[in-house]
mmCIF file of C-alpha atoms in Angstrom:
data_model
loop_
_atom_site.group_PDB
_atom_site.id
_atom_site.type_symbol
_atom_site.label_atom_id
_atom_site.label_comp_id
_atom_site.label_asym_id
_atom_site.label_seq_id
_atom_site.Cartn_x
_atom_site.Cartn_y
_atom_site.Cartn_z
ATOM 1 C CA UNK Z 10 -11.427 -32.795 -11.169
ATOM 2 C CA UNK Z 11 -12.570 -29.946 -8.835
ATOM 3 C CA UNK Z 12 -9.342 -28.709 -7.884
ATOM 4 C CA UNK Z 13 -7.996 -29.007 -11.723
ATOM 5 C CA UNK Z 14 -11.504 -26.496 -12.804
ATOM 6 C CA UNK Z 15 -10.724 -24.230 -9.941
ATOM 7 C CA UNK Z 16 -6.526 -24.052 -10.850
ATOM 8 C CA UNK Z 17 -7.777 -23.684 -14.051
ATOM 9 C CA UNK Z 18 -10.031 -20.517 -13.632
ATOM 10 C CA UNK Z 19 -7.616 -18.683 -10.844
ATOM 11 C CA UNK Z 20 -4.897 -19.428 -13.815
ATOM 12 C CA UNK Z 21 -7.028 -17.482 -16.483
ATOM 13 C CA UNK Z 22 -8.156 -15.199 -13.741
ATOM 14 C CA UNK Z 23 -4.320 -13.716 -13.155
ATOM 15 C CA UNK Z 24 -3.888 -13.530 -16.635
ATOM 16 C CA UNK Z 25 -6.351 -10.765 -16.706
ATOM 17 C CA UNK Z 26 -5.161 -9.022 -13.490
ATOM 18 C CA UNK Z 27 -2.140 -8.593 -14.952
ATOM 19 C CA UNK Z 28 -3.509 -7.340 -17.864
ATOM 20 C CA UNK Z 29 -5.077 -5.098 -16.440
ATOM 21 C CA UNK Z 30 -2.415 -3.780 -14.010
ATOM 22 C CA UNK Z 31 -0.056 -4.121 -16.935
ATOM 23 C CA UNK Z 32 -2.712 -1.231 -18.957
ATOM 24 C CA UNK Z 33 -2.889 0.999 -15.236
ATOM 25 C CA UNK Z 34 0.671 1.545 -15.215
ATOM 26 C CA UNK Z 35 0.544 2.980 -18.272
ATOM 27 C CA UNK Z 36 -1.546 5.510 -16.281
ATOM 28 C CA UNK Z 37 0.195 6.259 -13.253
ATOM 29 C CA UNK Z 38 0.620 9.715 -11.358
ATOM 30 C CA UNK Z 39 1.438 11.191 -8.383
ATOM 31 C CA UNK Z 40 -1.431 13.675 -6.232
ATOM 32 C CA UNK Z 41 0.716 16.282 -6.366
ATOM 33 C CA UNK Z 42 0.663 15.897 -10.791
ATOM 34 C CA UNK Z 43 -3.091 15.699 -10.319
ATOM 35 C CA UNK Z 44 -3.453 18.632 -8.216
ATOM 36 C CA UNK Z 45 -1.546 20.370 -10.788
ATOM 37 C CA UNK Z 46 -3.473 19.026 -13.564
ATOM 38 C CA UNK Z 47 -6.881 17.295 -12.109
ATOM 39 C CA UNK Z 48 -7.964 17.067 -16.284
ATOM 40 C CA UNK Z 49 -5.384 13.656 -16.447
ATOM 41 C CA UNK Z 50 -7.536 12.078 -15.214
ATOM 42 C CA UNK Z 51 -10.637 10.898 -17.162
ATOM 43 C CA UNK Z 52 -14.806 11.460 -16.303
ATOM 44 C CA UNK Z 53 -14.663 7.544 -18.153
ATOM 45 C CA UNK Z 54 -15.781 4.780 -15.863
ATOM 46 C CA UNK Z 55 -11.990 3.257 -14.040
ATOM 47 C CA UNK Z 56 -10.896 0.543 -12.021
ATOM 48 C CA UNK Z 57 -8.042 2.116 -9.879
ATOM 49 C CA UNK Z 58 -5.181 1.668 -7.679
ATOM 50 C CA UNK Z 59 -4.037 3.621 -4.596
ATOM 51 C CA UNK Z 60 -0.450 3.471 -3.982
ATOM 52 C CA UNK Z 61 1.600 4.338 -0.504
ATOM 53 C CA UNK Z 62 5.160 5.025 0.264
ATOM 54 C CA UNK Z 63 6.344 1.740 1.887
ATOM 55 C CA UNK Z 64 8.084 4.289 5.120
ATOM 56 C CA UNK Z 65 5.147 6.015 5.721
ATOM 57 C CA UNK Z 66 2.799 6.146 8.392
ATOM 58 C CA UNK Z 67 -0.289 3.809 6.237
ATOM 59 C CA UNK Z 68 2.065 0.738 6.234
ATOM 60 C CA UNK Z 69 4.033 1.714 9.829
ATOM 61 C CA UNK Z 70 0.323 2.107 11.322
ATOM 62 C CA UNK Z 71 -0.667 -1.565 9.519
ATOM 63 C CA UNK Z 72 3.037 -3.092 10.770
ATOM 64 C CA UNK Z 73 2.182 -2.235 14.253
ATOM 65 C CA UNK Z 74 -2.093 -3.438 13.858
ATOM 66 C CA UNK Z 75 0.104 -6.636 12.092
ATOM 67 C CA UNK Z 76 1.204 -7.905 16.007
ATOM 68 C CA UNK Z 77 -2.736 -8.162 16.973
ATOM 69 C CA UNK Z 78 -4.140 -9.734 13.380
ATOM 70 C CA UNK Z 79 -1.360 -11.495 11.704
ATOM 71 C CA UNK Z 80 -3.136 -11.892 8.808
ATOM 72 C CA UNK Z 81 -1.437 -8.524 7.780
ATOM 73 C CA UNK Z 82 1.846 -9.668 7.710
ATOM 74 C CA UNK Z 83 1.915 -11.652 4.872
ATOM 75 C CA UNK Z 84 -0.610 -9.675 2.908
ATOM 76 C CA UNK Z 85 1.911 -6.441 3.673
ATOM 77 C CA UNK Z 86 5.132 -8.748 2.486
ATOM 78 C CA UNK Z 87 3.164 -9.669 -0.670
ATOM 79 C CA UNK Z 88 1.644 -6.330 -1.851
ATOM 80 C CA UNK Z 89 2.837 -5.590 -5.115
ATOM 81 C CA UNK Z 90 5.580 -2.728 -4.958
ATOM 82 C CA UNK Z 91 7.265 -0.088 -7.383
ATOM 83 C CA UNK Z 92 10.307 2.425 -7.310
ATOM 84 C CA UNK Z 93 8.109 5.658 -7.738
ATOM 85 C CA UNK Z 94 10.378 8.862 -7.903
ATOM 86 C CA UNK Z 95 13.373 6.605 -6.303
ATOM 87 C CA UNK Z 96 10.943 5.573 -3.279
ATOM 88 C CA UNK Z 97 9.815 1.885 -2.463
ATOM 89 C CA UNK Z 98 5.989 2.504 -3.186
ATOM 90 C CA UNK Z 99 2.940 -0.428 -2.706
ATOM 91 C CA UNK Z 100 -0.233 -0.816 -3.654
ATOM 92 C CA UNK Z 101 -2.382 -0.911 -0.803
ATOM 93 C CA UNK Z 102 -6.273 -0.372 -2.356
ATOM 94 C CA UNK Z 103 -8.320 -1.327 -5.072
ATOM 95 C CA UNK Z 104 -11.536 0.567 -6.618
ATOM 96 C CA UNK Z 105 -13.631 1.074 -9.147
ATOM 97 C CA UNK Z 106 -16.336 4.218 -10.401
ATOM 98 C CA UNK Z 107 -18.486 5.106 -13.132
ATOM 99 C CA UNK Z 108 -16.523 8.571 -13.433
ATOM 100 C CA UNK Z 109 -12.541 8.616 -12.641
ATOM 101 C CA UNK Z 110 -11.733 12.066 -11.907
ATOM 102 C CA UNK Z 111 -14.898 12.579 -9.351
ATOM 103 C CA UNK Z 112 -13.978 9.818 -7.698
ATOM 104 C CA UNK Z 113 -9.984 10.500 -7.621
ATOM 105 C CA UNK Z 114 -9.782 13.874 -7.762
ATOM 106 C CA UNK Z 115 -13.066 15.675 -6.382
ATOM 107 C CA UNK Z 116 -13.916 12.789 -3.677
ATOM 108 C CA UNK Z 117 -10.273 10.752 -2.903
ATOM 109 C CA UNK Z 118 -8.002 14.007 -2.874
ATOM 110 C CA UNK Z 119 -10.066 16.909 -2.572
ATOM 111 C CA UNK Z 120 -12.931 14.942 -0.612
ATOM 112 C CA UNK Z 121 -13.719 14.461 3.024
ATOM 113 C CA UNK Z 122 -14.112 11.369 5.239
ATOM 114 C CA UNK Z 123 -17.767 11.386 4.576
ATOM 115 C CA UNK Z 124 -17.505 10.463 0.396
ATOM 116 C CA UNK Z 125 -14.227 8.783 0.583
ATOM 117 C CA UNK Z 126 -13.471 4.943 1.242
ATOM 118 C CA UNK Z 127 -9.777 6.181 1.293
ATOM 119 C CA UNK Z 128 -10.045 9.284 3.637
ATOM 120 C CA UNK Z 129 -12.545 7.587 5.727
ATOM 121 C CA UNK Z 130 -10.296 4.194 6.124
ATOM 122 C CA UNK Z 131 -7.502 6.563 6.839
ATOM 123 C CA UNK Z 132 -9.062 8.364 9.377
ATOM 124 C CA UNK Z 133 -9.913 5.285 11.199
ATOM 125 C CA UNK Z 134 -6.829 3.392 11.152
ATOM 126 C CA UNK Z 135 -4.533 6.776 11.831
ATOM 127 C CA UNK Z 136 -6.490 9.008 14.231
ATOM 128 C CA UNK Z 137 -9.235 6.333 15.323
ATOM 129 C CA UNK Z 138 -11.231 8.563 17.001
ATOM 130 C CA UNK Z 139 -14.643 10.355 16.549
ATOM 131 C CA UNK Z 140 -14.887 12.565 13.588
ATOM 132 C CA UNK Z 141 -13.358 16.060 13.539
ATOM 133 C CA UNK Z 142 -13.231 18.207 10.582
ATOM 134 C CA UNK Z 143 -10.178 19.861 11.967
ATOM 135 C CA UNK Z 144 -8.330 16.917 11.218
ATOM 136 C CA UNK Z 145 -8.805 16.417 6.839
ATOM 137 C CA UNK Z 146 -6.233 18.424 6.630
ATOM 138 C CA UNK Z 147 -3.751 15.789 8.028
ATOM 139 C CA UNK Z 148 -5.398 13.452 5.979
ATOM 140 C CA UNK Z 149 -4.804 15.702 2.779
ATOM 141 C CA UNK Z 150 -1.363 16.106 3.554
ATOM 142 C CA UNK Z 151 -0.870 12.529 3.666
ATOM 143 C CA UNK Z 152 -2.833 11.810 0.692
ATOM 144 C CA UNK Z 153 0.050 14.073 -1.254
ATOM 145 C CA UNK Z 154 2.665 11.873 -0.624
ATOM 146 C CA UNK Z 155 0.751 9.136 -2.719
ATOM 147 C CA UNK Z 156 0.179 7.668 -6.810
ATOM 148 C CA UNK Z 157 -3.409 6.663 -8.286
ATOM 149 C CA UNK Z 158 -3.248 4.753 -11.347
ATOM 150 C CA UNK Z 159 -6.298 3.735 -13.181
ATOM 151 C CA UNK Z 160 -7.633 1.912 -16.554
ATOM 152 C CA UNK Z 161 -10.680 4.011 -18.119
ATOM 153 C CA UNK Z 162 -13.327 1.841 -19.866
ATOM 154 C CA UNK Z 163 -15.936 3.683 -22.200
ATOM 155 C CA UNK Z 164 -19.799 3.252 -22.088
ATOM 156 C CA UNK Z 165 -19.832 -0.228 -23.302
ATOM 157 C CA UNK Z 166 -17.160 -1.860 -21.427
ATOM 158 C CA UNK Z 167 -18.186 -0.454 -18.121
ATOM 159 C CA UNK Z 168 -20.485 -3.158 -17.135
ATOM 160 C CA UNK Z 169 -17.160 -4.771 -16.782
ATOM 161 C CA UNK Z 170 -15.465 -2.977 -14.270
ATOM 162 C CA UNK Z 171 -18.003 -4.773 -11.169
ATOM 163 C CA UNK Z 172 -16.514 -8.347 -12.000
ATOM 164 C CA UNK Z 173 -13.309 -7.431 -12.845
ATOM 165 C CA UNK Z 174 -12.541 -5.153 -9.421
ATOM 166 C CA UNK Z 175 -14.050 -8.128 -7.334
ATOM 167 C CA UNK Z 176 -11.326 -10.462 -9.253
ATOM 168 C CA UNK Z 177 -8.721 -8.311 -8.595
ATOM 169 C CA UNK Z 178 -9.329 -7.652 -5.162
ATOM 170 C CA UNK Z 179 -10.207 -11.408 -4.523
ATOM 171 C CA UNK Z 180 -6.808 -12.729 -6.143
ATOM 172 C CA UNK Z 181 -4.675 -9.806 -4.485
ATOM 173 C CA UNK Z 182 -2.896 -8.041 -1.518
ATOM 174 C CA UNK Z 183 -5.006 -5.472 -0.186
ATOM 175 C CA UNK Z 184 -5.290 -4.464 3.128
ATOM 176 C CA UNK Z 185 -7.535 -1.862 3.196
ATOM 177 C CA UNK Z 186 -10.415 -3.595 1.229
ATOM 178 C CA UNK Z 187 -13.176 -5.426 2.557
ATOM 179 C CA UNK Z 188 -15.845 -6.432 -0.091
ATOM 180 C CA UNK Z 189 -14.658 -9.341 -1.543
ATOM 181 C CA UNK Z 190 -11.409 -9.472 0.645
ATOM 182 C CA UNK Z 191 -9.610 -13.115 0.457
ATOM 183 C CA UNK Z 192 -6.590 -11.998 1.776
ATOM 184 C CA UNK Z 193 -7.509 -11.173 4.999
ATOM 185 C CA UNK Z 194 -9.148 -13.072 7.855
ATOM 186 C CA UNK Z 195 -12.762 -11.680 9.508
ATOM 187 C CA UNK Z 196 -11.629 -10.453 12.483
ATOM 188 C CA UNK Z 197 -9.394 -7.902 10.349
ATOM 189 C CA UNK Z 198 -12.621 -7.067 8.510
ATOM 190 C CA UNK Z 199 -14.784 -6.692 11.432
ATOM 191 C CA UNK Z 200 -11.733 -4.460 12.776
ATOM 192 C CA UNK Z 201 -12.047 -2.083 9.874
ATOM 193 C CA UNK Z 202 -15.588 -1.936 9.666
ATOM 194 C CA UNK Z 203 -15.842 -1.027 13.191
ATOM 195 C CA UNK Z 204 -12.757 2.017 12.856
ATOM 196 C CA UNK Z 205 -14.754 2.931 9.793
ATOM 197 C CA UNK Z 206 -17.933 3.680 12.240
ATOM 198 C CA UNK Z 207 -16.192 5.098 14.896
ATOM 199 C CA UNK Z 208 -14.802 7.497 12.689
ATOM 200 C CA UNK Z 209 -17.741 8.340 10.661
ATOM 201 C CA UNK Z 210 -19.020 11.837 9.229
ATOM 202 C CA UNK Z 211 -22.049 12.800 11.187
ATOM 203 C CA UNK Z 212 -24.686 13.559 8.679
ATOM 204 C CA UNK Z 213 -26.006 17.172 8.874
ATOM 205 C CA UNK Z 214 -29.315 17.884 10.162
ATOM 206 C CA UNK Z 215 -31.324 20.053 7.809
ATOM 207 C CA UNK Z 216 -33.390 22.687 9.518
ATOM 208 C CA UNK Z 217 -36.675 23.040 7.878
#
């Protein structure tokens, strides 16, 4: 009886997913098409997706991490992929916020490593090192090369977006999460989590 409740609920649960990945595609663009235009993207409260060109150096850097924790391998073989302008592309992070474009646009793209998951995961896992401003600019270059897609909610609906991200993230293929994170195993985790602090922004002394 157990296992038929919990089949039953992971069933209903991937109905929604795909619901909702179903409604983000409808939303899909490129950095460079925000750049252009940051106004796509809406100041509504989103659930998002981050998507990488299957070549590049996110998912070569996570191949080669794959021969120490090989819990990556089948999470990386499993991530959901899409042709984007005739290019394998994955998904490779889920997240949520209470306003889309800040998030995306002022804090994911235009950001730094010190109010970005993305840019500060990226850091970590492709420099690894101690934080140096001279190098966002690599990290903005690479972030160019990538898609966000998103589904806005308004006012009401946004008390949704906290369950729903954790059921997405829990029932999918993420490597870079770690909140909620089924995919992977804990020594993955602790493996981010420690890049992350190696690589964090120093926070700037005031002078009073």
């Amino acid at each position: 009886m157990k296992n038929y409740f919990h089949n039953a609920l992971v069933e209903s649960n991937t109905i929604v997913v795909n619901k909702i990945y179903r409604l983000m595609r409808e939303n899909m663009h490129s950095v460079r098409e925000i750049l252009s235009n940051p106004n796509i993207v809406p100041t509504d409260p989103v659930l998002y997706r981050w998507w990488v060109p299957w070549d590049g150096c996110v998912i070569n850097s996570l191949l080669q991490k794959s021969k120490t924790y090989s819990c990556l391998r089948p999470i990386l073989e499993n991530m959901e992929m899409s042709l984007l302008d005739n290019k394998p592309y994955c998904a490779i992070y889920f997240g949520k916020s209470e306003n889309g474009k800040t998030r995306i646009v002022a804090q994911h793209i235009k950001g730094n490593v010190g109010n970005s998951t993305i840019r500060h995961t990226l850091y970590g896992i492709l420099i690894n090192d101690k934080y140096n401003p001279n190098n966002e600019d690599r990290i903005s270059k690479i972030m160019e090369n990538t898609y966000f897609e998103w589904q806005s909610f308004n006012q009401i609906e946004k008390e949704l977006i906290v369950p729903l991200e954790a059921i997405c993230i829990a029932l999918g293929n993420y490597p870079l999460n770690i909140d909620g994170n089924c995919a992977v195993t804990k020594d993955w985790l602790e493996h981010l989590k420690t890049l992350r602090k190696t690589s964090k922004k120093p926070k700037t002394n005031l002078l009073i």
